[in-house]
Coordinates of C-alpha atoms and ligand atoms in Angstrom, one line a residue:
X1 CA -33.7 3.3 46.5
X2 CA -34.5 1.1 43.6
X3 CA -31.1 1.9 42.1
X4 CA -29.4 0.8 45.3
X5 CA -31.2 -2.5 45.3
X6 CA -30.2 -3.1 41.7
X7 CA -26.5 -2.3 42.5
X8 CA -26.6 -4.7 45.5
X9 CA -28.2 -7.6 43.6
X10 CA -25.9 -7.1 40.6
X11 CA -22.9 -7.6 42.9
X12 CA -24.6 -10.7 44.3
X13 CA -25.3 -12.2 40.9
X14 CA -21.8 -11.5 39.6
X15 CA -20.3 -13.2 42.7
X16 CA -22.6 -16.2 42.4
X17 CA -21.2 -19.5 41.1
X18 CA -22.3 -23.1 41.4
X19 CA -22.3 -26.3 39.5
X20 CA -24.9 -27.8 41.9
X21 CA -28.4 -28.3 40.4
X22 CA -30.3 -27.5 43.7
X23 CA -28.4 -24.3 44.4
X24 CA -29.0 -23.2 40.8
X25 CA -32.7 -23.8 41.1
X26 CA -32.7 -21.7 44.3
X27 CA -31.0 -18.9 42.4
X28 CA -33.7 -19.2 39.7
X29 CA -36.5 -19.0 42.1
X30 CA -34.9 -16.2 44.1
X31 CA -34.3 -13.9 41.1
X32 CA -36.3 -15.1 38.1
X33 CA -39.3 -16.9 39.8
X34 CA -42.9 -15.7 39.6
X35 CA -42.5 -14.2 43.1
X36 CA -38.8 -13.4 42.6
X37 CA -36.7 -10.3 43.0
X38 CA -37.0 -9.2 39.4
X39 CA -40.8 -9.4 39.5
X40 CA -40.7 -7.3 42.7
X41 CA -38.4 -4.7 41.2
X42 CA -40.5 -4.4 38.1
X43 CA -43.6 -3.9 40.4
X44 CA -41.8 -1.2 42.3
X45 CA -40.7 0.4 39.1
X46 CA -44.4 1.0 38.1
X47 CA -44.7 3.4 41.1
X48 CA -41.6 5.6 40.4
X49 CA -41.9 9.1 39.0
X50 CA -41.8 9.5 35.1
X51 CA -38.3 11.1 35.3
X52 CA -36.9 8.3 37.3
X53 CA -38.5 5.8 34.9
X54 CA -36.6 7.3 32.0
X55 CA -33.2 6.9 33.7
X56 CA -34.0 3.6 35.5
X57 CA -35.6 1.7 32.6
X58 CA -32.4 0.8 30.9
X59 CA -30.7 -0.2 34.1
X60 CA -33.6 -2.4 35.0
X61 CA -33.5 -4.2 31.6
X62 CA -29.8 -4.8 31.8
X63 CA -30.2 -6.2 35.3
X64 CA -32.8 -8.6 34.1
X65 CA -30.6 -9.7 31.2
X66 CA -27.7 -10.2 33.6
X67 CA -29.7 -12.5 35.9
X68 CA -31.0 -14.5 32.9
X69 CA -27.6 -14.8 31.3
X70 CA -26.0 -16.0 34.5
X71 CA -28.7 -18.6 35.0
X72 CA -28.2 -19.8 31.4
X73 CA -24.4 -20.1 31.7
X74 CA -24.5 -21.9 34.9
X75 CA -27.3 -24.2 33.7
X76 CA -25.2 -25.2 30.7
X77 CA -22.2 -25.9 32.9
X78 CA -24.3 -27.8 35.3
X79 CA -25.8 -29.9 32.5
X80 CA -22.3 -30.8 31.3
X81 CA -21.2 -31.8 34.8
X82 CA -24.2 -34.0 35.3
X83 CA -23.6 -35.6 31.9
X84 CA -20.0 -36.2 33.1
X85 CA -21.3 -37.8 36.3
X86 CA -23.6 -40.1 34.3
X87 CA -20.5 -41.1 32.3
X88 CA -18.6 -41.8 35.5
X89 CA -16.6 -38.6 35.6
X90 CA -16.6 -35.7 38.1
X91 CA -16.0 -32.6 36.1
X92 CA -16.0 -30.5 39.3
X93 CA -12.7 -31.9 40.4
X94 CA -9.8 -29.4 40.0
X95 CA -7.8 -30.0 36.8
X96 CA -4.0 -30.0 36.5
X97 CA -2.7 -26.4 36.4
X98 CA -0.5 -25.5 33.5
X99 CA 2.7 -23.9 34.8
X100 CA 3.7 -20.6 33.5
X101 CA 7.0 -20.9 31.6
X102 CA 10.1 -18.9 32.3
X103 CA 12.5 -17.3 29.9
X104 CA 15.8 -19.0 29.6
X105 CA 18.5 -16.9 31.4
X106 CA 20.5 -16.7 28.2
X107 CA 17.5 -15.4 26.3
X108 CA 17.0 -12.7 29.0
X109 CA 20.5 -11.6 28.8
X110 CA 20.6 -11.7 25.0
X111 CA 17.5 -9.4 25.0
X112 CA 19.2 -7.0 27.4
X113 CA 22.3 -6.8 25.2
X114 CA 20.2 -6.2 22.1
X115 CA 18.2 -3.5 23.9
X116 CA 21.4 -1.7 25.0
X117 CA 23.0 -1.7 21.6
X118 CA 19.7 -0.7 19.9
X119 CA 19.8 2.5 21.9
X120 CA 23.1 3.3 20.1
X121 CA 21.5 2.5 16.7
X122 CA 22.8 -1.0 16.2
X123 CA 20.4 -3.3 14.3
X124 CA 20.3 -7.1 14.7
X125 CA 21.7 -9.3 11.9
X126 CA 21.6 -13.0 11.6
X127 CA 23.2 -15.7 9.4
X128 CA 23.4 -19.5 8.9
X129 CA 24.9 -21.8 11.6
X130 CA 26.3 -24.0 8.9
X131 CA 29.0 -22.0 7.2
X132 CA 31.7 -22.3 4.5
X133 CA 35.4 -21.7 5.0
X134 CA 35.3 -18.4 3.3
X135 CA 32.8 -16.7 5.6
X136 CA 34.0 -18.3 8.8
X137 CA 37.8 -18.0 8.1
X138 CA 39.3 -16.9 4.8
X139 CA 37.4 -13.6 4.4
X140 CA 38.3 -12.9 8.0
X141 CA 42.0 -13.0 7.2
X142 CA 42.8 -16.4 8.6
X143 CA 45.5 -17.6 6.1
X144 CA 45.2 -21.2 4.8
X145 CA 46.9 -23.7 7.1
X146 CA 47.5 -20.9 9.6
X147 CA 47.7 -22.0 13.2
X148 CA 45.1 -19.3 14.0
X149 CA 42.5 -21.7 12.7
X150 CA 43.3 -24.0 15.5
X151 CA 42.4 -21.3 18.0
X152 CA 38.8 -22.3 17.2
X153 CA 38.3 -26.1 17.3
X154 CA 36.0 -26.5 14.3
X155 CA 33.3 -29.1 13.7
X156 CA 33.7 -29.9 10.0
X157 CA 30.7 -31.2 8.0
X158 CA 32.0 -31.6 4.5
X159 CA 35.4 -31.3 2.8
X160 CA 35.8 -29.0 -0.3
X161 CA 33.2 -27.0 -2.2
X162 CA 33.2 -23.7 -4.0
X163 CA 33.8 -21.6 -0.9
X164 CA 35.9 -24.2 0.9
X165 CA 35.0 -26.7 3.6
X166 CA 31.6 -26.7 5.2
X167 CA 31.5 -26.4 9.0
X168 CA 29.5 -25.3 12.0
X169 CA 30.3 -21.7 12.5
X170 CA 32.8 -21.1 15.3
X171 CA 31.8 -17.4 15.7
X172 CA 29.2 -15.0 14.4
X173 CA 31.9 -13.0 12.7
X174 CA 30.7 -14.9 9.7
X175 CA 27.6 -12.8 9.8
X176 CA 29.7 -9.6 9.6
X177 CA 31.3 -10.9 6.4
X178 CA 27.9 -11.7 4.9
X179 CA 26.6 -8.2 5.9
X180 CA 29.6 -6.4 4.4
X181 CA 29.5 -8.4 1.2
X182 CA 25.9 -7.6 0.7
X183 CA 26.2 -3.8 0.9
X184 CA 28.2 -0.7 1.5
X185 CA 28.9 1.2 4.7
X186 CA 27.7 2.6 7.0
X187 CA 27.1 -0.7 8.9
X188 CA 26.1 -0.7 12.6
X189 CA 24.9 -4.1 13.6
X190 CA 25.1 -6.8 16.3
X191 CA 25.0 -10.5 15.5
X192 CA 23.6 -12.7 18.2
X193 CA 23.6 -16.5 17.6
X194 CA 24.7 -19.9 18.5
X195 CA 28.3 -21.0 17.7
X196 CA 30.1 -24.4 17.9
X197 CA 33.5 -25.5 19.0
X198 CA 34.9 -29.0 19.4
X199 CA 35.6 -28.8 23.1
X200 CA 35.2 -31.4 25.9
X201 CA 32.1 -30.6 27.9
X202 CA 32.8 -29.5 31.4
X203 CA 31.6 -26.8 33.9
X204 CA 33.7 -24.2 32.1
X205 CA 33.5 -25.3 28.4
X206 CA 30.8 -26.6 26.1
X207 CA 30.7 -27.7 22.4
X208 CA 28.3 -24.9 21.7
X209 CA 27.6 -21.5 23.2
X210 CA 26.1 -18.2 22.2
X211 CA 27.8 -15.0 21.1
X212 CA 26.9 -11.5 20.3
X213 CA 29.3 -9.9 18.0
X214 CA 29.2 -6.3 16.8
X215 CA 30.3 -4.3 13.8
X216 CA 30.5 -0.6 13.1
X217 CA 32.0 0.6 9.8
X218 CA 31.9 4.1 8.4
X219 CA 34.2 7.0 7.5
X220 CA 36.6 8.0 10.3
X221 CA 35.6 5.3 12.9
X222 CA 38.4 5.2 15.5
X223 CA 39.5 3.1 18.5
X224 CA 38.1 5.9 20.7
X225 CA 34.6 5.1 19.3
X226 CA 35.1 1.4 20.1
X227 CA 36.1 2.2 23.7
X228 CA 33.3 4.6 24.3
X229 CA 30.7 2.2 22.8
X230 CA 31.8 -0.7 25.0
X231 CA 32.2 1.5 28.0
X232 CA 28.6 2.6 27.6
X233 CA 27.5 -1.0 27.1
X234 CA 29.1 -2.1 30.4
X235 CA 27.6 0.8 32.4
X236 CA 24.2 -0.1 31.1
X237 CA 24.5 -3.9 31.7
X238 CA 26.4 -4.1 35.0
X239 CA 25.6 -0.6 36.5
X240 CA 27.3 2.8 36.6
X241 CA 30.8 2.7 38.0
X242 CA 31.8 -0.7 36.6
X243 CA 35.4 -0.2 35.4
X244 CA 36.8 -1.4 32.1
X245 CA 40.3 -2.0 30.9
X246 CA 41.7 -3.0 27.5
X247 CA 44.7 -5.4 27.1
X248 CA 46.4 -5.9 23.7
X249 CA 45.6 -9.2 22.1
X250 CA 45.5 -10.9 18.7
X251 CA 42.7 -11.8 16.3
X252 CA 43.4 -12.3 12.6
X253 CA 40.5 -10.1 11.6
X254 CA 41.3 -7.0 13.7
X255 CA 44.4 -4.8 14.0
X256 CA 45.0 -3.6 16.6
X257 CA 43.2 -6.1 18.7
X258 CA 42.3 -6.1 22.4
X259 CA 40.5 -8.0 25.1
X260 CA 38.3 -6.1 27.5
X261 CA 38.1 -6.8 31.2
X262 CA 35.6 -5.3 33.6
X263 CA 36.0 -4.9 37.4
X264 CA 34.7 -8.1 39.0
X265 CA 30.9 -7.9 39.3
X266 CA 30.9 -10.1 42.4
X267 CA 33.6 -8.6 44.6
X268 CA 33.7 -5.1 42.9
X269 CA 37.4 -5.4 42.4
X270 CA 38.4 -6.5 46.0
X271 CA 39.3 -10.0 44.9
X272 CA 37.3 -13.3 45.0
X273 CA 37.5 -16.8 43.5
X274 CA 35.5 -15.7 40.4
X275 CA 38.1 -13.2 39.4
X276 CA 40.9 -15.4 40.8
X277 CA 41.7 -12.6 43.2
X278 CA 42.7 -10.2 40.4
X279 CA 39.6 -8.0 40.7
X280 CA 39.1 -8.2 36.9
X281 CA 37.2 -10.5 34.6
X282 CA 37.6 -10.7 30.8
X283 CA 34.3 -10.3 28.9
X284 CA 35.1 -9.7 25.3
X285 CA 37.5 -9.5 22.3
X286 CA 37.5 -6.5 20.1
X287 CA 39.6 -4.4 17.7
X288 CA 39.7 -2.3 14.5
X289 CA 38.5 -4.3 11.5
X290 CA 41.7 -5.3 9.6
X291 CA 41.8 -3.5 6.2
X292 CA 42.3 -6.9 4.5
X293 CA 38.8 -8.0 5.8
X294 CA 37.2 -4.9 4.4
X295 CA 38.8 -5.4 1.0
X296 CA 37.8 -9.1 1.0
X297 CA 34.2 -8.0 1.4
X298 CA 34.5 -5.4 -1.4
X299 CA 34.8 -2.3 0.9
X300 CA 37.3 0.5 0.2
X301 CA 39.7 0.3 3.2
X302 CA 41.2 3.7 2.3
X303 CA 37.8 5.4 2.7
X304 CA 36.3 3.4 5.5
X305 CA 37.4 2.0 8.9
X306 CA 35.5 0.1 11.5
X307 CA 35.5 -1.7 14.8
X308 CA 34.3 -5.1 15.8
X309 CA 33.8 -6.9 19.0
X310 CA 32.5 -10.3 20.2
X311 CA 31.4 -11.7 23.5
X312 CA 30.0 -15.0 24.8
X313 CA 26.5 -14.6 26.2
X314 CA 27.1 -17.5 28.7
X315 CA 30.0 -15.6 30.3
X316 CA 28.0 -12.4 30.5
X317 CA 25.1 -14.3 32.1
X318 CA 27.3 -16.1 34.6
X319 CA 28.6 -12.8 35.8
X320 CA 25.1 -11.4 36.1
X321 CA 23.5 -14.4 37.9
X322 CA 26.6 -16.0 39.4
X323 CA 26.0 -19.3 37.6
X324 CA 29.0 -21.5 38.0
X325 CA 28.4 -24.4 35.7
X326 CA 27.9 -23.9 31.9
X327 CA 26.2 -27.3 31.6
X328 CA 23.1 -25.9 33.4
X329 CA 22.2 -23.8 30.4
X330 CA 21.5 -26.8 28.2
X331 CA 20.2 -29.4 30.6
X332 CA 16.7 -28.0 30.7
X333 CA 16.4 -28.8 34.4
X334 CA 13.2 -26.9 35.4
X335 CA 14.5 -26.4 38.9
X336 CA 17.2 -24.2 37.4
X337 CA 15.1 -22.5 34.8
X338 CA 12.2 -21.7 37.1
X339 CA 14.4 -19.4 39.2
X340 CA 14.3 -16.9 36.4
X341 CA 10.5 -16.7 36.3
X342 CA 10.4 -13.4 38.1
X343 CA 12.3 -11.9 35.2
X344 CA 9.5 -12.9 32.8
X345 CA 8.4 -9.8 31.0
Ligands
LIG1 N1 35.2 -13.7 16.7 C1 36.0 -13.6 18.0 C2 35.8 -14.9 18.7 O1 34.9 -15.7 18.5 C3 35.5 -12.5 18.9 C4 35.9 -11.2 18.3 C5 35.0 -10.5 17.4 C6 37.1 -10.6 18.5 C7 35.3 -9.3 16.9 C8 37.4 -9.4 18.0 C9 36.5 -8.7 17.2 O2 36.6 -15.2 19.6

């Protein structure tokens, strides 16, 4: 009986809220007043059996403390509100809500890529965005004055220097060089990061974008390992059944080199504007690390072999979310960014 009453009043007290002085006074009289509920309950308590007293005593005290604490809290708040009123402010008016932010779609996709490769034992490596010629080009087997350097329109910062010109890195392959120079195989890492190229800004190109490159060097690493790794990656990212195909290509730092296409994520290969009705879209470049690159980084190319790959996060994201204009990624238009709120984890 008494326990039921206490349970019921506890709920009432917990639900009670006011910033109004009269309502608060009524609350005080009802519960804490000389003829109030707490007084009544304590009177009733005197009449219960000794066993019940033992179990109920603590409950009763907690109930009393709850009512007193509630009153104190509301009283403090009420005092602040009336002080505000005296000063010409109404503190009971609703404030401006802070909006919950959303993760940037590129960050979401980068995380997903990192998660997939980490399941295969790849760790994340990072390096500087301002690079010297050695790490961005020469160590990667780009000969001096070779037209291959023009494949990547470089933003130069400073001419000359011990390790050549200083520039904004054009790819995160520079991080692969730094990693190999700093140790000995096995290496199994991915390198996410921002890269820069001097291109006119349009829906399809930007002067900076984001890459994830990967490197795997050990004894007996073969092209089959490369294919299986990337096949697994694509199944995880775009779903089981996504097809892949490799086309021969050229990069100075890999031999043989390839570009990898996947079956179009929009039309599933049937043909649509995104895949230019071919059913395939290119997503990355890859190949076996050129022995010259291994030697440049102090690694015995007779003993070790490896593969590398590199992809643009923007492209991967466009295919996932069907975003058609690259500029949206850097304009910070909240109407665009908000759409990804549901993906906030
Ligand atoms: N670094 C290349 C690029 O930026 C991508 C790539 C990386 C290709 C590794 C092959 C192997 O275009």
